[in-house]
Short mmCIF file of C-alpha atoms and ligand atoms in Angstrom, two decimals:
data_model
loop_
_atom_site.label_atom_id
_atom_site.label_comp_id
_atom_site.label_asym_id
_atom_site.label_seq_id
_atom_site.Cartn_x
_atom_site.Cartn_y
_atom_site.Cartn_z
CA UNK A 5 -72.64 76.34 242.54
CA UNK A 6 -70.46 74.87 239.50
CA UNK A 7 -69.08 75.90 236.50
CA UNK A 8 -71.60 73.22 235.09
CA UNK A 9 -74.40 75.45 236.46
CA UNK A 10 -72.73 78.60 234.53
CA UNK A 11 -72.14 76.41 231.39
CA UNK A 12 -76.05 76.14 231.37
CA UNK A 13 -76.76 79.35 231.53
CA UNK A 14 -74.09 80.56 229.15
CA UNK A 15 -76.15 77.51 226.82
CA UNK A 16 -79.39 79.51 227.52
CA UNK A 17 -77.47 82.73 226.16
CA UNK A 18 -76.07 81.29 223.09
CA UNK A 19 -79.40 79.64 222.24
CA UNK A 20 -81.44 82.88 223.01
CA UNK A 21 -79.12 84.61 220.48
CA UNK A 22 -79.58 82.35 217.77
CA UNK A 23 -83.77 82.63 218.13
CA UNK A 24 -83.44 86.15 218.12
CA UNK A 25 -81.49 86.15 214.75
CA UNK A 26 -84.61 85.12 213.13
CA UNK A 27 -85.73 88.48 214.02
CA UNK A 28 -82.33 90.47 213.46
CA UNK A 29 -81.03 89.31 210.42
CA UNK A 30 -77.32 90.82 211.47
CA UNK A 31 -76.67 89.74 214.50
CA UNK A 32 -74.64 87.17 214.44
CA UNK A 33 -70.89 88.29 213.48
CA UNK A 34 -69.47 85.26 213.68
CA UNK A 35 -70.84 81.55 215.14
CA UNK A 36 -69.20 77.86 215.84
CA UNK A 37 -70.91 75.65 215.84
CA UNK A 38 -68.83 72.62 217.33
CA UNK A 39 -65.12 71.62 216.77
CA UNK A 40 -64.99 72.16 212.79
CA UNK A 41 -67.62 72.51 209.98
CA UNK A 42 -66.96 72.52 206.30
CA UNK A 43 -69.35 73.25 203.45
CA UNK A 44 -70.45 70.47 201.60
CA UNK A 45 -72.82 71.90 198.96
CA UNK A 46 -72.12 74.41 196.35
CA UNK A 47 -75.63 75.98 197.35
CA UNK A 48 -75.07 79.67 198.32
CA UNK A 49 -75.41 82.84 196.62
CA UNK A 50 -72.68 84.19 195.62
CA UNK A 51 -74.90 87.40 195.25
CA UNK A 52 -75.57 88.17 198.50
CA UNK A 53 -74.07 87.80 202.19
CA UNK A 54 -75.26 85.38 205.15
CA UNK A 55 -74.38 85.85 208.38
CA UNK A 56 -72.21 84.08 209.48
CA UNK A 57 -71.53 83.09 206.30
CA UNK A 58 -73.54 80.03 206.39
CA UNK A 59 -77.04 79.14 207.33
CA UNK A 60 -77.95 78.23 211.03
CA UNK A 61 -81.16 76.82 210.04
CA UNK A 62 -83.27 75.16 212.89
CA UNK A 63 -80.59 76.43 215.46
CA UNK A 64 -83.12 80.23 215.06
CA UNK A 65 -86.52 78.72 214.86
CA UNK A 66 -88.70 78.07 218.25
CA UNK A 67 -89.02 81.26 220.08
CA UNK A 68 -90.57 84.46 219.96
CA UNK A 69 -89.35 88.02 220.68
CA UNK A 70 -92.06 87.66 223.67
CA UNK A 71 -90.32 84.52 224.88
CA UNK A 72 -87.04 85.59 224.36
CA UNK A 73 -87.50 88.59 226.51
CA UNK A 74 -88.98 86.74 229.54
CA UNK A 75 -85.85 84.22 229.28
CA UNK A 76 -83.78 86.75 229.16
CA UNK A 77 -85.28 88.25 232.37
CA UNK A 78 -84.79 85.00 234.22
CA UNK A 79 -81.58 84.30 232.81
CA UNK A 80 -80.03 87.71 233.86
CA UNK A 81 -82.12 87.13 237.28
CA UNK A 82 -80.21 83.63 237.55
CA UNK A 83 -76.56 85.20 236.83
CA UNK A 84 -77.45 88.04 239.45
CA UNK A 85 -78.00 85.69 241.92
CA UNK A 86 -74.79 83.56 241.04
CA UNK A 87 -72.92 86.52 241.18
CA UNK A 88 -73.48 86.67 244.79
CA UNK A 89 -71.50 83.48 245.40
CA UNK A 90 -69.46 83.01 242.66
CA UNK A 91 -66.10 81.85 242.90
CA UNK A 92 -63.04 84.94 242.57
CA UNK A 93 -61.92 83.26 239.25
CA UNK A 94 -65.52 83.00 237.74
CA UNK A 95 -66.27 86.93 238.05
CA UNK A 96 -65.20 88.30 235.06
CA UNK A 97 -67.57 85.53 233.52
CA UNK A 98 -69.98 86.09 234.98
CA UNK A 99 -70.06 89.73 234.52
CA UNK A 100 -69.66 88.47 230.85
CA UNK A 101 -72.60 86.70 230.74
CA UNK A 102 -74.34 89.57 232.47
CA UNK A 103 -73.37 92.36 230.24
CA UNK A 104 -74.38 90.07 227.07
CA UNK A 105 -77.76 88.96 228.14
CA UNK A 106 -78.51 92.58 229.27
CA UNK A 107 -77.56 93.61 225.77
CA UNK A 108 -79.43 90.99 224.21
CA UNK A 109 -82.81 91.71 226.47
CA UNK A 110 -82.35 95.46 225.30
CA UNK A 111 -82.21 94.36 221.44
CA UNK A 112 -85.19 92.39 221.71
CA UNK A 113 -87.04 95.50 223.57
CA UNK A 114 -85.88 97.28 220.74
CA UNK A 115 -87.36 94.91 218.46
CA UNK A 116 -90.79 94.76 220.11
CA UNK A 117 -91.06 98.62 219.75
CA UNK A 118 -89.45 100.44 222.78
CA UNK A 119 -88.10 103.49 221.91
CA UNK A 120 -85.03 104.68 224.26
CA UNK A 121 -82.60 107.79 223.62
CA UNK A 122 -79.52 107.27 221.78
CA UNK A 123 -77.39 107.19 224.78
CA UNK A 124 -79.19 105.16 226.68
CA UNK A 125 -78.94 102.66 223.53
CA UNK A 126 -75.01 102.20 222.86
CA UNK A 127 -74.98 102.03 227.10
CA UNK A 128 -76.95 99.00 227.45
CA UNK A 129 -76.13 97.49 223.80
CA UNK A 130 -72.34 97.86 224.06
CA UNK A 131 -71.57 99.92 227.74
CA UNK A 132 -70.51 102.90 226.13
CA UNK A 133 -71.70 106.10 225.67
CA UNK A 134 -70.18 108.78 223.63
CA UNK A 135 -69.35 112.13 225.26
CA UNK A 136 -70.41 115.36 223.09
CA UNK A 137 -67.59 115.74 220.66
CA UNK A 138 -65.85 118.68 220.58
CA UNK A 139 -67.32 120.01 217.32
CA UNK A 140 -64.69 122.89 216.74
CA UNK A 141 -62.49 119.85 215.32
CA UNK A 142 -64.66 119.55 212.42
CA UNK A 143 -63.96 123.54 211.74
CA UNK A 144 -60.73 123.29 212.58
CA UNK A 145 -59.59 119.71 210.07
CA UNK A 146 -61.15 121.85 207.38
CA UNK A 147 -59.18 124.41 207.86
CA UNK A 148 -56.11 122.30 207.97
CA UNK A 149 -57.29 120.66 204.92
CA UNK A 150 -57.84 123.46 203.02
CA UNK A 151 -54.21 124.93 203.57
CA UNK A 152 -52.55 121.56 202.71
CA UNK A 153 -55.19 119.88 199.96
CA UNK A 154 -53.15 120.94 196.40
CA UNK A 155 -55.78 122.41 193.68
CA UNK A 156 -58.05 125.67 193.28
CA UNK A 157 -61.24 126.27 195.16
CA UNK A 158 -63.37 125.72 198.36
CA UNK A 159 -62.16 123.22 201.16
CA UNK A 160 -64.96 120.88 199.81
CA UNK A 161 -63.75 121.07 196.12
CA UNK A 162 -60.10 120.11 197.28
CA UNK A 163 -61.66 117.13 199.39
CA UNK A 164 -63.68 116.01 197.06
CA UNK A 165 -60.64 115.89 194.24
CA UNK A 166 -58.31 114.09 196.46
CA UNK A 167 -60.91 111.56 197.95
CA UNK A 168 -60.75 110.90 193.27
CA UNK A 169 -56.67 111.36 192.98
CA UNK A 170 -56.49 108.23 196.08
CA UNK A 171 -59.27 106.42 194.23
CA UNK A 172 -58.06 102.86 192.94
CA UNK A 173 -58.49 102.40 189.62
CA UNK A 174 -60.61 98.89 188.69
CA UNK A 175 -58.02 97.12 186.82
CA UNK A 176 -55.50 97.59 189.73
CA UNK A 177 -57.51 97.01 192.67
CA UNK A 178 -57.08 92.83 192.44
CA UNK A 179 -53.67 93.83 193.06
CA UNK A 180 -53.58 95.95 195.75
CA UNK A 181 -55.95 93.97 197.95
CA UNK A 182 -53.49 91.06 196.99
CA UNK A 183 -50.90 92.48 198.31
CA UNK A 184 -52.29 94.53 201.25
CA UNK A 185 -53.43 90.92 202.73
CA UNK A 186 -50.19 89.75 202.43
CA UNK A 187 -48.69 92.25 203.83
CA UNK A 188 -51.32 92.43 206.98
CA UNK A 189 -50.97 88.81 207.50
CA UNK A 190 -47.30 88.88 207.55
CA UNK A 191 -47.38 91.92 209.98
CA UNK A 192 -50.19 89.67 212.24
CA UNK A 193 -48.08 86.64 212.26
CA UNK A 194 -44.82 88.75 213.11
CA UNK A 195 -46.72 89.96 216.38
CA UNK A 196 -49.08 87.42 217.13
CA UNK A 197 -49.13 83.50 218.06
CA UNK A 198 -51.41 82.01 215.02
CA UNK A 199 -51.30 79.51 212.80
CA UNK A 200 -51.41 80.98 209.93
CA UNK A 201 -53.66 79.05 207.98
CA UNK A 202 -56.36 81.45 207.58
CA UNK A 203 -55.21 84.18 205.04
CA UNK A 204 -58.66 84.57 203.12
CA UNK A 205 -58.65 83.76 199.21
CA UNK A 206 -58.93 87.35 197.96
CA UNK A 207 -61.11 88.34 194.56
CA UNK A 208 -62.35 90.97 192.98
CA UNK A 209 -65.79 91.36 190.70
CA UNK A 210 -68.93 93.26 190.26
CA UNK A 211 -71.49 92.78 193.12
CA UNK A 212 -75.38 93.85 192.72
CA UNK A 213 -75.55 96.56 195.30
CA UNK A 214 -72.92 99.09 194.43
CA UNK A 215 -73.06 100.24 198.92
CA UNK A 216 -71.57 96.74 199.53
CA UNK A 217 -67.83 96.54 199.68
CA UNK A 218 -67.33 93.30 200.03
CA UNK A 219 -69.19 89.71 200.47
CA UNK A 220 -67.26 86.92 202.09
CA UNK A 221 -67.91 83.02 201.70
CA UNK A 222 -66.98 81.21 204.51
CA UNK A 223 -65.91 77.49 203.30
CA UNK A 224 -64.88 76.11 206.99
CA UNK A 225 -63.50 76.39 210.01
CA UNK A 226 -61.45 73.92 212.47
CA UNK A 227 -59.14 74.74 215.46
CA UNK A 228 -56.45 75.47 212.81
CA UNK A 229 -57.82 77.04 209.79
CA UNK A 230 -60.78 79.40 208.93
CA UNK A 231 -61.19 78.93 205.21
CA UNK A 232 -62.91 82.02 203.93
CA UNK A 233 -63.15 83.72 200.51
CA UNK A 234 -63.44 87.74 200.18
CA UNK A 235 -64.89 89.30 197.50
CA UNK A 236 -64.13 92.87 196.91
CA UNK A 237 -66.58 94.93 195.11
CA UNK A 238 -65.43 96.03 192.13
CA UNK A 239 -68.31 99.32 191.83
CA UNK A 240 -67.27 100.52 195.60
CA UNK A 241 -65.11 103.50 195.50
CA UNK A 242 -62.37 102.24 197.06
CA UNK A 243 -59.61 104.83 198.12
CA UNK A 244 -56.50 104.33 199.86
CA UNK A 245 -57.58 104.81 203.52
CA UNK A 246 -60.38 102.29 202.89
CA UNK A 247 -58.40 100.02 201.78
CA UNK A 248 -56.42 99.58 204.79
CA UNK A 249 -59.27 99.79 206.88
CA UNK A 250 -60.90 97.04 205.28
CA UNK A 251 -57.89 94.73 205.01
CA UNK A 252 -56.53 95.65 208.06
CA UNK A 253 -59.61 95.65 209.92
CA UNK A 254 -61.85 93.01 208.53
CA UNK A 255 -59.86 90.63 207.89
CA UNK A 256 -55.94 89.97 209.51
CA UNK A 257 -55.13 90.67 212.39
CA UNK A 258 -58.48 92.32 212.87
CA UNK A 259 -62.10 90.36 213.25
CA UNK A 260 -60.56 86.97 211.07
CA UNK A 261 -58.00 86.81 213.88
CA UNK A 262 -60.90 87.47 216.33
CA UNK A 263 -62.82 84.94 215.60
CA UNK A 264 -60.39 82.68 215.19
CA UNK A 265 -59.36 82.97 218.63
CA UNK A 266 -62.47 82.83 219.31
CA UNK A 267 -63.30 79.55 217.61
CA UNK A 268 -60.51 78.38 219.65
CA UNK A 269 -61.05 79.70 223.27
CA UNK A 270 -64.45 77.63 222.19
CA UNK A 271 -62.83 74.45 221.86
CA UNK A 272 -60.31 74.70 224.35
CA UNK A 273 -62.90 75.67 227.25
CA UNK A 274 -66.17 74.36 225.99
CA UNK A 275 -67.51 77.88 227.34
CA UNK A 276 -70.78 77.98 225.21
CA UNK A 277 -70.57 82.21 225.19
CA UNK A 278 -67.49 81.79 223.53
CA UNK A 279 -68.87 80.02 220.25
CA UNK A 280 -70.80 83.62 219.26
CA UNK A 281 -69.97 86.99 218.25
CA UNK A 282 -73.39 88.98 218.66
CA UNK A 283 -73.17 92.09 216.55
CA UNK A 284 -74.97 94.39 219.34
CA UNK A 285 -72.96 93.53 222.17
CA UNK A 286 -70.11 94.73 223.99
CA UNK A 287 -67.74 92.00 222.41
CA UNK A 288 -68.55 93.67 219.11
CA UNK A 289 -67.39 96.72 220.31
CA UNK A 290 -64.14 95.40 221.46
CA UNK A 291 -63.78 93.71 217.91
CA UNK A 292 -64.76 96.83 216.16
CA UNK A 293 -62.65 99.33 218.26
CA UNK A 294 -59.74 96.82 218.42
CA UNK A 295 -59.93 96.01 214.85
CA UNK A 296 -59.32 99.70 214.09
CA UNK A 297 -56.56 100.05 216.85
CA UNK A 298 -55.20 97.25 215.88
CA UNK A 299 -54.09 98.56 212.20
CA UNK A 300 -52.03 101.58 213.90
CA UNK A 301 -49.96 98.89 216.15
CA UNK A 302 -48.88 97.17 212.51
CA UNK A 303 -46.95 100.63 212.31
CA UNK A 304 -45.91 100.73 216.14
CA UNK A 305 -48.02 104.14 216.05
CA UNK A 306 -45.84 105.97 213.87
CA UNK A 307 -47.52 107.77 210.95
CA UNK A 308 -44.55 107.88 208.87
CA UNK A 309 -44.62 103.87 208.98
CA UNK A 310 -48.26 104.02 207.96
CA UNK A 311 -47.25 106.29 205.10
CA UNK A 312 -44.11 104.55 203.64
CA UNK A 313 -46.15 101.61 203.82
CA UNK A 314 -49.10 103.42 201.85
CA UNK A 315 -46.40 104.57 199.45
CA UNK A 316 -45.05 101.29 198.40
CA UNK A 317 -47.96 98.70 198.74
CA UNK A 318 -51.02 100.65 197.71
CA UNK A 319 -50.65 103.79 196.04
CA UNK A 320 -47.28 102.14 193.89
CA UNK A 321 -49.59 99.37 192.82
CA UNK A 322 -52.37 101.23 192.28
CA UNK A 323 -50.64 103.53 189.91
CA UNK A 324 -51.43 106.72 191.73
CA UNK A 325 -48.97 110.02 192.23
CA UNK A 326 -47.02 108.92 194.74
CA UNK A 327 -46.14 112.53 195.65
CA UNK A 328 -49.66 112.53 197.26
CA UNK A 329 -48.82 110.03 199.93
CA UNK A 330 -47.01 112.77 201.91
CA UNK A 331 -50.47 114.06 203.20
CA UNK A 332 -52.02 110.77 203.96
CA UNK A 333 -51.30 111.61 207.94
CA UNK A 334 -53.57 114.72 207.57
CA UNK A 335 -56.27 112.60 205.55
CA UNK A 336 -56.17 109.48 208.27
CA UNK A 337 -56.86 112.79 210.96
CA UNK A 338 -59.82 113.66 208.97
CA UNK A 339 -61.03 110.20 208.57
CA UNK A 340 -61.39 109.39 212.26
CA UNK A 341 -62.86 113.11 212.15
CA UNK A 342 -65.68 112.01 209.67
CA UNK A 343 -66.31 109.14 212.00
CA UNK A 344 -67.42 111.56 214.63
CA UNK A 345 -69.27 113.69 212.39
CA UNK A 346 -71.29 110.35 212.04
CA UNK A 347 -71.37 109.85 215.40
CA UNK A 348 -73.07 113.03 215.92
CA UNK A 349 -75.51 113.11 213.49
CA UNK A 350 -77.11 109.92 213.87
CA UNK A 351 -77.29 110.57 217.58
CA UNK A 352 -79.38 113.93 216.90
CA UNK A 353 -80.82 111.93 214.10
CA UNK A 354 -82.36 109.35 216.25
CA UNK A 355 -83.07 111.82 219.18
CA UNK A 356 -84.93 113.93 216.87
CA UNK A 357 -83.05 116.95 217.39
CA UNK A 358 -82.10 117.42 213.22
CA UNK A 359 -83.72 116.46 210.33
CA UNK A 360 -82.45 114.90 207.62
CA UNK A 361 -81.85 117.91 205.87
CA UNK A 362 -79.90 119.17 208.65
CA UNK A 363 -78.01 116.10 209.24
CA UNK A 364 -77.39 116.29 205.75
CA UNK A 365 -76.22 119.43 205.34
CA UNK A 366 -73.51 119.11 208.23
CA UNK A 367 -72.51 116.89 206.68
CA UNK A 368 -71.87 117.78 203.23
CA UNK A 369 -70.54 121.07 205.03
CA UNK A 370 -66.95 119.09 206.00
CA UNK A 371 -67.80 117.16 202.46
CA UNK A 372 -68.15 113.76 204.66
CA UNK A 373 -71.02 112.30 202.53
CA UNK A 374 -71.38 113.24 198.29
CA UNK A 375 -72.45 116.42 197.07
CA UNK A 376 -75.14 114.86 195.50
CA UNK A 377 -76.15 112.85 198.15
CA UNK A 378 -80.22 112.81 198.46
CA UNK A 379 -80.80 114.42 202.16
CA UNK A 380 -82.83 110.45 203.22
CA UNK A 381 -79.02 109.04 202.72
CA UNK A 382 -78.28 110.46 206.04
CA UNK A 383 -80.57 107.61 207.67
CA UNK A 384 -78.36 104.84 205.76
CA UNK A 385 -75.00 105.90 207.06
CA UNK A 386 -74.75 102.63 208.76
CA UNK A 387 -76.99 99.30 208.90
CA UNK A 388 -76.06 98.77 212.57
CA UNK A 389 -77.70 101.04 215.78
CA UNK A 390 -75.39 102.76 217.55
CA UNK A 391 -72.38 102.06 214.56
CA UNK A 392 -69.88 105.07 215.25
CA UNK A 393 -69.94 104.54 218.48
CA UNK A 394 -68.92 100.72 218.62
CA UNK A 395 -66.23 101.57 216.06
CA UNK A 396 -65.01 104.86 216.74
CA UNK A 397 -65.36 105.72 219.98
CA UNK A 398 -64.81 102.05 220.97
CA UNK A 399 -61.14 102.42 219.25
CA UNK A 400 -60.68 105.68 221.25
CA UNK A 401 -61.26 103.25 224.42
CA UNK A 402 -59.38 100.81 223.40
CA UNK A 403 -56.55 102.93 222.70
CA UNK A 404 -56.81 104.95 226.29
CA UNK A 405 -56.79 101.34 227.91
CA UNK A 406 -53.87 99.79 226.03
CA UNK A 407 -52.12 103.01 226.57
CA UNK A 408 -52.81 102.74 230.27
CA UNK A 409 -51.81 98.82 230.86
CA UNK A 410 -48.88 98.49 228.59
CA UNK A 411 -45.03 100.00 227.89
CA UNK A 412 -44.68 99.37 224.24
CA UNK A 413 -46.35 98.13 221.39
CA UNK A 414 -44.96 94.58 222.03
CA UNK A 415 -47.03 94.37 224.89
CA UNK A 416 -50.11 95.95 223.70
CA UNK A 417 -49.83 92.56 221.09
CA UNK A 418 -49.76 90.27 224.05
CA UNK A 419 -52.79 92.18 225.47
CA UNK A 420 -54.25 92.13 222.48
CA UNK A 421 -54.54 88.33 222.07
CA UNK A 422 -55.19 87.41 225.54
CA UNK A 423 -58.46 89.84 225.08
CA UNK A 424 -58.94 88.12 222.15
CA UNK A 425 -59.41 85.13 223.86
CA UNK A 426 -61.04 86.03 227.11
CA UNK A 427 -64.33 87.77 228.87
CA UNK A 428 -63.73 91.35 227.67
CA UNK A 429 -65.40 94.13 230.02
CA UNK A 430 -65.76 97.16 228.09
CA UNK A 431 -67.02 99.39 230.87
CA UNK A 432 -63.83 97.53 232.71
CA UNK A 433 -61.88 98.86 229.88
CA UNK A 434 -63.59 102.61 229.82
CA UNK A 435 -62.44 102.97 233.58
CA UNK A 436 -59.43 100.96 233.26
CA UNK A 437 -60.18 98.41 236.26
CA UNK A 438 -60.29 95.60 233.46
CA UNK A 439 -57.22 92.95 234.15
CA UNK A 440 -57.61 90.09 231.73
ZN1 ZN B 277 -65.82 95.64 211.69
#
């Protein structure tokens, strides 16, 4: 058959995805539409955040879950049987295509009502599934924690202060996201082959819902340029890890550079899979582990990099005691820590092994949620299924396949981009068979 045959189908995907928005209001991480688009009303809420930033209108309307779940039977029927015959260089397409449309068939069973362990849903939404942590790590980071924290009291009281002394204050946080963007673009363009159009326009102000860091206002895209505005949430408790994270992460050379190698694989191949991002998908995964990977190749892996740079840019502009940044290492340990605690408890969360209560009270135990934090919070740890897993175990795949395929952190870049632009395979990646 021809790659006109595949284009079709990969059509049939992308449109599916769209429909099913209608029913999954965050699905959509990031969309193109064709070549460029610019906004031409001032009509958005500045309030709230659209995915992707910009309304898709009819582009949703027209099917039902029902109908989307029979296409999505045929269509993964249809790739099967292309995959028989198809060409060496189309495989890792196809598998593409498979692995989506499988994802997307599973999200719409999810959406009609099927209930499926917790395993069995991060397999088939983004082919992975967590192994058991080892959960003497928790014990063992407080520990560590509580002989290096400064101050009086428990493990939990130290925590708690120091999550406050590496707290932004308000009137300096404009600042420090300023310059943190600068200073993550600069490191993106150093490594990577961009144009460098698309630094975002960075504010700062009071949104409505306090849980929201940030809301971003996407003003256009073309093969050059995404034009995007980021506003940082004045009422989030921003500390110094988060910070990074959410530059480093969210915008350059995280998903911004993502998508906008994305937006261009689009328009240089015409490959209609390329033009979406769907949030519960193995793509997303690969954006979301990468994303956090990513961050610790600005710093060629070297803590003390991380730290000098955490010294001078964030906690020298936020005005905090720079004699703390010495134990940021520790702290960025116990941060990828909390994100397994996570992990775990919405797994036994979901499989209805712990109660809220429980889940709650691990968690408070290693002081990885408030104090005060009602024991229901525990169910709003994240607004995406399957979350910890298609961040933090997806960066601890990531990182075991870049370690595997590359030298140096010069060519963990290259691989970076050339994923970025390609038919990712994250089971490909999780047994290291994956060759872009
Ligand atoms: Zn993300």
């Amino acid at each position: 058959m021809s790659e006109a045959a595949l284009n079709a189908m990969a059509a049939q995907y992308l449109d599916l995805t769209l429909c099913k928005s209608r029913y999954d209001d965050i699905d959509i991480q990031w969309y193109t539409e064709g070549p460029f688009w610019r906004r031409t009303s001032m009509r958005f809420s500045r309030d709230y955040k659209i995915l992707p930033d910009y309304e898709i209108a009819d582009a949703k309307h027209g099917k039902t879950l029902k109908d989307i779940l029979e296409e999505s039977e045929n269509l993964l029927a249809n790739l099967s049987s292309y995959q028989r015959t198809a060409h060496r260089d189309e495989k890792q397409r196809v598998q593409y295509l498979l692995d989506h449309v499988r994802a997307l068939n599973t999200r719409t069973r999810m959406l009609l009502g099927e209930k499926m362990t917790f395993d069995r849903m991060t397999e088939e939404l983004y082919d992975l599934t967590a192994p058991e942590y080892d959960y003497s790590r928790f014990d063992r980071i407080l520990e560590e924690l509580n002989q290096a924290l400064p101050g009086g009291g428990t493990a939990q009281d130290k925590i708690y202060r120091f999550r406050k002394q590496i707290s932004i204050p308000k009137d300096k946080l404009l600042s420090v996201m300023q310059r943190t963007t600068q200073e993550f673009h600069d490191m993106s363009m150093a490594h990577m082959t961009l144009t460098g159009n698309s630094m975002p326009r960075v504010r700062v102000r009071r949104l409505p819902d306090p849980g929201m860091a940030f809301l971003s206002i996407l003003f256009g895209y073309d093969y050059n340029h995404l034009e995007y505005e980021r506003n940082f949430n004045l009422d989030y408790p921003w500390t110094v890890d988060n910070v990074l994270e959410c530059i480093g992460h969210e915008m350059e050379p995280g998903h911004l550079t993502y998508y906008e190698k994305r937006t261009q694989t689009y328009i240089d191949t015409c490959w209609p899979e390329m033009a979406v991002v769907q949030q519960f998908s193995p793509s997303s995964a690969f954006t979301e582990g990468s994303a956090r990977y990513v961050i610790s190749m600005c710093f060629d892996h070297s803590p003390e990099h991380r730290t000098d740079f955490e010294r001078e840019a964030i906690f020298r502009t936020a005005g905090l005691d720079e004699g703390l940044a010495a134990l940021m290492p520790l702290w960025h340990e116990y941060c990828e820590i909390v994100g397994y605690g996570k992990l775990e408890v919405t797994r036994k969360l979901w499989d209805q092994k712990w109660s809220c209560r429980e889940g709650a009270e691990f968690l408070k135990k290693y002081a990885m949620i408030g104090r005060e934090a009602e024991d229901e919070s525990v169910l709003h740890l994240a607004a995406d299924d399957g979350h910890f897993v298609a961040h933090d175990y997806a960066r601890d795949v990531v990182k075991e396949y870049f370690n595997a395929m590359t030298q140096n952190v010069e060519e963990q870049w290259r691989l970076y981009e050339t994923i970025c632009c390609g038919h990712m395979s994250m089971s490909g990646m999780k047994d290291k068979t994956y060759r872009p």
